PDB file of C-alpha atoms in Angstrom:
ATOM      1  CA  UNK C   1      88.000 -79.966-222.354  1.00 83.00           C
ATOM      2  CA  UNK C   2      88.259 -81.648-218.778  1.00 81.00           C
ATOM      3  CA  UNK C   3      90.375 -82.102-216.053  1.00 83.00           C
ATOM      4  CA  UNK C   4      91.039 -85.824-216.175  1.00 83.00           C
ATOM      5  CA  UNK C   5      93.596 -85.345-213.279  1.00 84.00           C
ATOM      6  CA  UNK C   6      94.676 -83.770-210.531  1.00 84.00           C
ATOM      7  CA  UNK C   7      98.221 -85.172-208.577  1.00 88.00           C
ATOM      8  CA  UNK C   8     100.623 -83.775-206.169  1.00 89.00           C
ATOM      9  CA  UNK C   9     103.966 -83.678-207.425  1.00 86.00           C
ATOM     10  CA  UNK C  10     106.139 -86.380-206.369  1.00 83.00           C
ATOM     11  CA  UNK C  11     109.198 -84.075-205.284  1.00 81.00           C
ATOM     12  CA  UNK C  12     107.346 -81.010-204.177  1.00 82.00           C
ATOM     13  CA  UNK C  13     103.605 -82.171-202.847  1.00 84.00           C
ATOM     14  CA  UNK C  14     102.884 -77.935-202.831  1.00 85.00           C
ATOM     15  CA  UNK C  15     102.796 -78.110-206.901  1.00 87.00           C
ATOM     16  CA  UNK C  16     100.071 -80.226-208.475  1.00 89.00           C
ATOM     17  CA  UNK C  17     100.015 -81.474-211.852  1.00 88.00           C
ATOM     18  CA  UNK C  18      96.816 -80.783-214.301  1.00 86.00           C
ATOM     19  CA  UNK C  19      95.978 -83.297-217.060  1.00 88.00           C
ATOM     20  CA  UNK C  20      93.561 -82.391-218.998  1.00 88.00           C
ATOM     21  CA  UNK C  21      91.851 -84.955-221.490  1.00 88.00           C
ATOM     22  CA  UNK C  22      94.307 -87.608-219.803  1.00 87.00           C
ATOM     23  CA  UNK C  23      97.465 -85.231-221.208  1.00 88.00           C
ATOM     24  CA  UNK C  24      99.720 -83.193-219.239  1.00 88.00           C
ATOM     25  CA  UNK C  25      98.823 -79.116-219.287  1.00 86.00           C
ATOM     26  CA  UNK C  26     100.488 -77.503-216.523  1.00 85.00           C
ATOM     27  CA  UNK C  27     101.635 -77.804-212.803  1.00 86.00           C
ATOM     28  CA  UNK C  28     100.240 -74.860-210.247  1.00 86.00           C
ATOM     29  CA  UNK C  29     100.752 -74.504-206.998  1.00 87.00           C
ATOM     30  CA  UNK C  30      98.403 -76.274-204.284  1.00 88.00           C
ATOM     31  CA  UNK C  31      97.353 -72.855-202.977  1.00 85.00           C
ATOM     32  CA  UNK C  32      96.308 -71.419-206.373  1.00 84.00           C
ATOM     33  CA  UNK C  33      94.735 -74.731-207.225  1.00 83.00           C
ATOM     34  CA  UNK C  34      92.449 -74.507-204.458  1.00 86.00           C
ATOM     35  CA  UNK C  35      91.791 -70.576-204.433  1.00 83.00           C
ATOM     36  CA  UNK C  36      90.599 -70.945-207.986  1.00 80.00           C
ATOM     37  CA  UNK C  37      88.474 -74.129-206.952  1.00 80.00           C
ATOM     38  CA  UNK C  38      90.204 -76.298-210.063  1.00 79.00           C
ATOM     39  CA  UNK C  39      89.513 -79.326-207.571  1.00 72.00           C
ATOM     40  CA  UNK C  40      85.852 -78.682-208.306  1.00 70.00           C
ATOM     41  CA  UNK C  41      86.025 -78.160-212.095  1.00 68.00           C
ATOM     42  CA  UNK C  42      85.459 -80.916-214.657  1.00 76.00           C
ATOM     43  CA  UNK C  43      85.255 -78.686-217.791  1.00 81.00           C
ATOM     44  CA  UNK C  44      87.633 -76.192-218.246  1.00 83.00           C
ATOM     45  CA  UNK C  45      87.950 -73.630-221.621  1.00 83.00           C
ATOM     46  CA  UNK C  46      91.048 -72.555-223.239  1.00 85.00           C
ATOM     47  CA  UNK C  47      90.304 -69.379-221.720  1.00 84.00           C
ATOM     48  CA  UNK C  48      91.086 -70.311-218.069  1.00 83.00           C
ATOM     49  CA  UNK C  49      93.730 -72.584-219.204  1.00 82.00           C
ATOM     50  CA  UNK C  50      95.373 -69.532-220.699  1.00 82.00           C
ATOM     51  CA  UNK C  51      94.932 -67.215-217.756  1.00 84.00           C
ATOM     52  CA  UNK C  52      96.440 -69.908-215.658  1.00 82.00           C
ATOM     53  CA  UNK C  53      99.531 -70.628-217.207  1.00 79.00           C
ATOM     54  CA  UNK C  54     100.232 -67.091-218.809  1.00 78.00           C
ATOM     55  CA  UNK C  55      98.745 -64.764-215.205  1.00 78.00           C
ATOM     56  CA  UNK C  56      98.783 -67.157-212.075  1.00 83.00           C
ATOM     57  CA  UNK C  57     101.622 -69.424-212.478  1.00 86.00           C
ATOM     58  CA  UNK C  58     104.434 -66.705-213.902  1.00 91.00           C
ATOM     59  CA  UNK C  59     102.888 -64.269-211.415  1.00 88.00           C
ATOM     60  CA  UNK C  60     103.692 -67.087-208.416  1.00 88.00           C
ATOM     61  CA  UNK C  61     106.703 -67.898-209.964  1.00 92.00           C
ATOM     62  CA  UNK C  62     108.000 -64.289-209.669  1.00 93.00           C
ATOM     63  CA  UNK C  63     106.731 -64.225-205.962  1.00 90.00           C
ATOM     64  CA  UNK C  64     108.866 -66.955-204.761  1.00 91.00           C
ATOM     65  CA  UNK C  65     112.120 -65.772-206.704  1.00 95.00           C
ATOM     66  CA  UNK C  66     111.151 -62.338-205.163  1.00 95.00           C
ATOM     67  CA  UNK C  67     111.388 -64.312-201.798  1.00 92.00           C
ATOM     68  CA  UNK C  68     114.457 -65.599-202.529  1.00 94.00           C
ATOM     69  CA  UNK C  69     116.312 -62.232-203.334  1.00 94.00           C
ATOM     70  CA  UNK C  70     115.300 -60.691-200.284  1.00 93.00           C
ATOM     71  CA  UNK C  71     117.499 -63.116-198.686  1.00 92.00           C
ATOM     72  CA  UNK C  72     120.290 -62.554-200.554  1.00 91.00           C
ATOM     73  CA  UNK C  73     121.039 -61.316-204.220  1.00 93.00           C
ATOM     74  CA  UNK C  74     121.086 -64.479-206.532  1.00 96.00           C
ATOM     75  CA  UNK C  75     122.192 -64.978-210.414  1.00 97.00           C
ATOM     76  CA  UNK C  76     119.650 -66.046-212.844  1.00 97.00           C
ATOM     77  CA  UNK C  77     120.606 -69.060-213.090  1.00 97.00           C
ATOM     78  CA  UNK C  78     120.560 -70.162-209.335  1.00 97.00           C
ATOM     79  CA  UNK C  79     116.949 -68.755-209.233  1.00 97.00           C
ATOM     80  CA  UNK C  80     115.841 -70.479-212.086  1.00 96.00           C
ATOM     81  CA  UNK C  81     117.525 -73.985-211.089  1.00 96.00           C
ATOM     82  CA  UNK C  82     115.128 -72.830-207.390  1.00 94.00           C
ATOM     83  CA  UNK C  83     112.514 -72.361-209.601  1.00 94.00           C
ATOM     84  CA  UNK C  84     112.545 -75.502-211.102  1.00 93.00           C
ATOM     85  CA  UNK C  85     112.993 -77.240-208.045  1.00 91.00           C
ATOM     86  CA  UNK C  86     110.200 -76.134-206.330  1.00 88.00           C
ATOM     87  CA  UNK C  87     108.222 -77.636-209.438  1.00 88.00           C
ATOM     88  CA  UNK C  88     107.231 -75.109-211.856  1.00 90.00           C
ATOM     89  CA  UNK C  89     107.323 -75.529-215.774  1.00 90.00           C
ATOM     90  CA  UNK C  90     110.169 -74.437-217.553  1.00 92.00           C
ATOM     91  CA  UNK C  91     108.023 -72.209-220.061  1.00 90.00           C
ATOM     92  CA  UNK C  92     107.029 -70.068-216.667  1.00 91.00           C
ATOM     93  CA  UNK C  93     110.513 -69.884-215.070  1.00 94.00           C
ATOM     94  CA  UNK C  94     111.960 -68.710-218.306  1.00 95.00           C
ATOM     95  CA  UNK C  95     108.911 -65.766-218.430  1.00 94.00           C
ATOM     96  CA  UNK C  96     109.221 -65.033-214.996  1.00 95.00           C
ATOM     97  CA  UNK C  97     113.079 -64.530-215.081  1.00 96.00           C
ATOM     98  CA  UNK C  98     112.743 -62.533-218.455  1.00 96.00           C
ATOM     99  CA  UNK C  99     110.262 -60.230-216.296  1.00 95.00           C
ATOM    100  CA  UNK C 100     112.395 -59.627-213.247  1.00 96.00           C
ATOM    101  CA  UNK C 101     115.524 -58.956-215.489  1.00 96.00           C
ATOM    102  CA  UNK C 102     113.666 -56.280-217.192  1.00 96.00           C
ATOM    103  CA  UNK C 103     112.358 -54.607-214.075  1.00 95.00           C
ATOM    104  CA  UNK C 104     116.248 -54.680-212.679  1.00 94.00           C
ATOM    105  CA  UNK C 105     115.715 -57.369-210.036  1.00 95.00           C
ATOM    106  CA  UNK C 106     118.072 -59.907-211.479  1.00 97.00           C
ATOM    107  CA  UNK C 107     121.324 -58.710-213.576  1.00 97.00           C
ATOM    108  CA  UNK C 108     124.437 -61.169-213.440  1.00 97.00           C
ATOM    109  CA  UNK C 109     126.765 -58.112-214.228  1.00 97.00           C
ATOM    110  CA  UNK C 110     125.655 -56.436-211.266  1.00 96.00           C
ATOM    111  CA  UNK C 111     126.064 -59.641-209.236  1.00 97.00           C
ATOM    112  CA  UNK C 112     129.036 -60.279-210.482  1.00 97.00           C
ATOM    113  CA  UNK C 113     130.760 -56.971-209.605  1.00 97.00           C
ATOM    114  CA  UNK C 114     129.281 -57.120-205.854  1.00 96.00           C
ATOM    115  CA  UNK C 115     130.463 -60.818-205.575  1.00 96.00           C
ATOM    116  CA  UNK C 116     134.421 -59.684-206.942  1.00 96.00           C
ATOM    117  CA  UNK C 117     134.124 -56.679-204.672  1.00 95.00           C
ATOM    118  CA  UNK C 118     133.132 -58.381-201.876  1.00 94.00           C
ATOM    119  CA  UNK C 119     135.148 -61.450-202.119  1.00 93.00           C
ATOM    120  CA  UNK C 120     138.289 -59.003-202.334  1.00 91.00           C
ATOM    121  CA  UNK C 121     137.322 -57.194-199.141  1.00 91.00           C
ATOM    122  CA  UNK C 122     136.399 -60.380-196.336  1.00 90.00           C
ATOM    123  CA  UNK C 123     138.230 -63.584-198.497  1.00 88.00           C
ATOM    124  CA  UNK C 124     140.650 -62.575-201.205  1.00 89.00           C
ATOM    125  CA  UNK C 125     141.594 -64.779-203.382  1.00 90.00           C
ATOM    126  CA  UNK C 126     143.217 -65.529-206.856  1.00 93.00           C
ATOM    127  CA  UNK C 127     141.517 -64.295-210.206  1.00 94.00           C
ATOM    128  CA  UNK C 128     140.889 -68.111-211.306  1.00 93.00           C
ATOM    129  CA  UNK C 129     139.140 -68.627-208.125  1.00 94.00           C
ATOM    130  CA  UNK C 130     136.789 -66.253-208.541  1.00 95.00           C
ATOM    131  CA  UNK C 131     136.551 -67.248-211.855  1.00 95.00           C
ATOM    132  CA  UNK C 132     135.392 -70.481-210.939  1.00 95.00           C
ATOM    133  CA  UNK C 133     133.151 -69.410-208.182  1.00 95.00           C
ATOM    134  CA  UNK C 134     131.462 -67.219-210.598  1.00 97.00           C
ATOM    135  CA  UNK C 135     131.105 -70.127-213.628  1.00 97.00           C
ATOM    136  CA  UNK C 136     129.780 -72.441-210.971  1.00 96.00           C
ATOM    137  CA  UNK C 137     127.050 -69.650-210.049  1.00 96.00           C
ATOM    138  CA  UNK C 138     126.181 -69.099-213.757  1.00 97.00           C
ATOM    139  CA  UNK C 139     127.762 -66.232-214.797  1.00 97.00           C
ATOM    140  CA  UNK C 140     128.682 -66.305-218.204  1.00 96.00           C
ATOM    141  CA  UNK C 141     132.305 -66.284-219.152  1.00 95.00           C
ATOM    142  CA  UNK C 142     131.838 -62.908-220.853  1.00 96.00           C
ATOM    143  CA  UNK C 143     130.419 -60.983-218.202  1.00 97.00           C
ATOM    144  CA  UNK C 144     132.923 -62.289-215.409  1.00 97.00           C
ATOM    145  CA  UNK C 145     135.729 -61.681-218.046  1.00 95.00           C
ATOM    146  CA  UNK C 146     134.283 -57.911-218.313  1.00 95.00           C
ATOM    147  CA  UNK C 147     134.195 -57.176-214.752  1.00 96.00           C
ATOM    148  CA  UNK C 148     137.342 -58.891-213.636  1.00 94.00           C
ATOM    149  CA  UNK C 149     138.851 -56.235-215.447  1.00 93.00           C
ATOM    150  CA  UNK C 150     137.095 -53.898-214.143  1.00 94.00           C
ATOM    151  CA  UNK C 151     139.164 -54.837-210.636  1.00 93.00           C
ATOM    152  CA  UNK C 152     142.730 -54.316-209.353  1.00 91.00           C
ATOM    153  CA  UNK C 153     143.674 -57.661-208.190  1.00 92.00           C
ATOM    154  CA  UNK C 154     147.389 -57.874-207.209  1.00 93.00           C
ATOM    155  CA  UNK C 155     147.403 -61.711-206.999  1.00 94.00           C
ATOM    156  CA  UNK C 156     151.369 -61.178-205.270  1.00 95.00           C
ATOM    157  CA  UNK C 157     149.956 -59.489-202.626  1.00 94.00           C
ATOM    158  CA  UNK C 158     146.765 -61.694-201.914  1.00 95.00           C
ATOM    159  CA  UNK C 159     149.079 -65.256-202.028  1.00 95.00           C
ATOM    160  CA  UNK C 160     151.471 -63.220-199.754  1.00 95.00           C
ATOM    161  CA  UNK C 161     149.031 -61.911-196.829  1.00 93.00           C
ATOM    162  CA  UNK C 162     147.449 -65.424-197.373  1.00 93.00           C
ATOM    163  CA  UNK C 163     150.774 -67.396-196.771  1.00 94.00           C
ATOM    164  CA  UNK C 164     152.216 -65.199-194.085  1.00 93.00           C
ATOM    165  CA  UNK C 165     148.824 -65.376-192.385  1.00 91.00           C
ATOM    166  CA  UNK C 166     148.866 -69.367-192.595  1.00 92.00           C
ATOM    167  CA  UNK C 167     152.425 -70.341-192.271  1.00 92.00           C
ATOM    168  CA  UNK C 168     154.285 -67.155-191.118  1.00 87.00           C
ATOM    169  CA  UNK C 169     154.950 -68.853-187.827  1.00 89.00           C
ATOM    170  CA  UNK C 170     156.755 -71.897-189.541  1.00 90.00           C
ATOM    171  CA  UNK C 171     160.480 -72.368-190.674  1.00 90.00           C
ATOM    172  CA  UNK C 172     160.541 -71.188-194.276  1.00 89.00           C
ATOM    173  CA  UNK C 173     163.372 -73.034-194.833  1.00 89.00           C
ATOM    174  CA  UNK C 174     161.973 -76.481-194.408  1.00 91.00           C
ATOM    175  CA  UNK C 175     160.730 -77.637-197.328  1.00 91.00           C
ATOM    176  CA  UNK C 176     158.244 -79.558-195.724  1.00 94.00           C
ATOM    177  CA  UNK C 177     156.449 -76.106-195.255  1.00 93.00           C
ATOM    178  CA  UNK C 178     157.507 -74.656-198.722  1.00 93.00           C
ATOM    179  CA  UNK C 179     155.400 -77.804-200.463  1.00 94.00           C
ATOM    180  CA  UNK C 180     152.572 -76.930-198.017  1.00 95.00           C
ATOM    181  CA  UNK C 181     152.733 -73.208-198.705  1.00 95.00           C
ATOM    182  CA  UNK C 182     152.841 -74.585-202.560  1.00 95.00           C
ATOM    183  CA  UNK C 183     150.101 -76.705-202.274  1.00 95.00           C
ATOM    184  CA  UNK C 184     147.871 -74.567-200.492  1.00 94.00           C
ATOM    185  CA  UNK C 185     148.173 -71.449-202.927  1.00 95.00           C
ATOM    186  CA  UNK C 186     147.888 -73.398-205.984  1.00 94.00           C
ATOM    187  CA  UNK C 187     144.667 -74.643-204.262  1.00 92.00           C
ATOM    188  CA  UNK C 188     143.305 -71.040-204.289  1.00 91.00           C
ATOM    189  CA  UNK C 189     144.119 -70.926-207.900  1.00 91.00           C
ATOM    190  CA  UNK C 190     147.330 -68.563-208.072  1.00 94.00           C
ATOM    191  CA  UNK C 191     150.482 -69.490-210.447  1.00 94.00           C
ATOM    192  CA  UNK C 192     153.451 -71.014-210.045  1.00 93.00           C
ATOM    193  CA  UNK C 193     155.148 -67.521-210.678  1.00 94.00           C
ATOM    194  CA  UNK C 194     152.850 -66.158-207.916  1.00 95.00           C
ATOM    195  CA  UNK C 195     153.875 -68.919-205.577  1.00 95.00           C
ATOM    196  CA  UNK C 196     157.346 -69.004-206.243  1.00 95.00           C
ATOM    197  CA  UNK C 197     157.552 -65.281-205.799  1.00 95.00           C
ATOM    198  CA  UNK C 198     156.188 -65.770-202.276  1.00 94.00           C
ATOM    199  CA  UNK C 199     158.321 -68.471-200.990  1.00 94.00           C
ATOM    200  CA  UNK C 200     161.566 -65.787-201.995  1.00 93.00           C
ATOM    201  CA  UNK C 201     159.400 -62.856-200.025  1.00 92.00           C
ATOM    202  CA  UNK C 202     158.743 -65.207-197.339  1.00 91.00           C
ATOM    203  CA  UNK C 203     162.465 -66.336-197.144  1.00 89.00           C
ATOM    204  CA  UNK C 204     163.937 -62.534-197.643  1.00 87.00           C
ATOM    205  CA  UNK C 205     161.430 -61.273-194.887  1.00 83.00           C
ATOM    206  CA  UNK C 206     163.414 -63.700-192.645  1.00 76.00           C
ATOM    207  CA  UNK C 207     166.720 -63.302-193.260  1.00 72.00           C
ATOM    208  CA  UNK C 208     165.657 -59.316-193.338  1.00 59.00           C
TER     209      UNK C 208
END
């Protein structure tokens, strides 16, 4: 078999795509590709082919999501969208991931209860919030179902502190603020019942 091609990858010039016999095999990054001298190869046996796609480009892979997660704990899916963006193959992503879950360094349960637990301490917010913040990090509904539970969330008190904190220096009684006070909480994702229970803890606290 040969290497009919060699090309830098249009949207990440660091990978480098490998045809061999004029058909697509694998990308591998530009480092690898020179450190195993591929640029000087013609031939190449299923052998090497193997060891590069199965050894070098999963180990790599699992280098640079290591990389990431020192930074700052990820889900799996953010690392494998990073993963794919930086240019390597699907097939390697998906073995790399499936390796790091097993050796504990990605687990979106664990993420999931850190992300609740922190969210609840610095920016508290309504359970549909985090919800959503979770789904758009690719949690699965499951899992954030299972550890949302896990949590005491009094959503009164949360839209309360939040409201007072925003608007506590207004005139509750204007109902220019009550629509604001409205609109902003059902931005965070809290009820109607939530909201509406604020407004008559925000009025008593004034006539109190």
């Amino acid at each position: 078999m040969r290497i009919t091609s060699a090309i830098k990858q249009k949207n990440n010039p660091n990978m480098i795509q490998i045809y061999i016999d004029d058909s697509y095999a694998f990308s591998i990054p530009e480092e690898e590709y020179l450190r195993l001298n591929l640029y000087e190869k013609e031939e190449i046996d299923l052998e090497e082919i193997k060891f590069i796609r199965e050894e070098v480009n999963v180990k790599f892979a699992k280098q640079r999501a290591l990389r990431m997660l020192t930074t700052r704990y990820r889900t799996e899916y953010e690392i494998k969208e990073k993963l794919l963006d930086l240019g390597f193959d699907y097939e390697f992503v998906a073995e790399a991931i499936l390796q790091l879950k097993s050796m504990g360094y990605i687990n979106d349960r664990l993420f999931a209860t850190k992300y609740i637990s922190d969210r609840l301490k610095l920016k508290p917010r309504s359970k549909k919030a985090l919800c959503f913040e979770l789904s758009k990090k690719g949690v699965s509904s499951d899992i954030i179902e299972q550890v949302i539970d896990e949590f005491e969330i009094d959503e009164s008190v949360i839209a309360y502190r939040l409201a007072r904190k925003k608007y506590g220096k207004y005139n509750i009684d204007d109902s220019k603020i009550q629509r604001r006070i409205v609109s902003f909480l059902s931005h965070k994702g809290f009820s109607f019942t939530i909201i509406k229970g604020v407004l008559e803890q925000m009025k008593e606290d004034k006539s109190g």
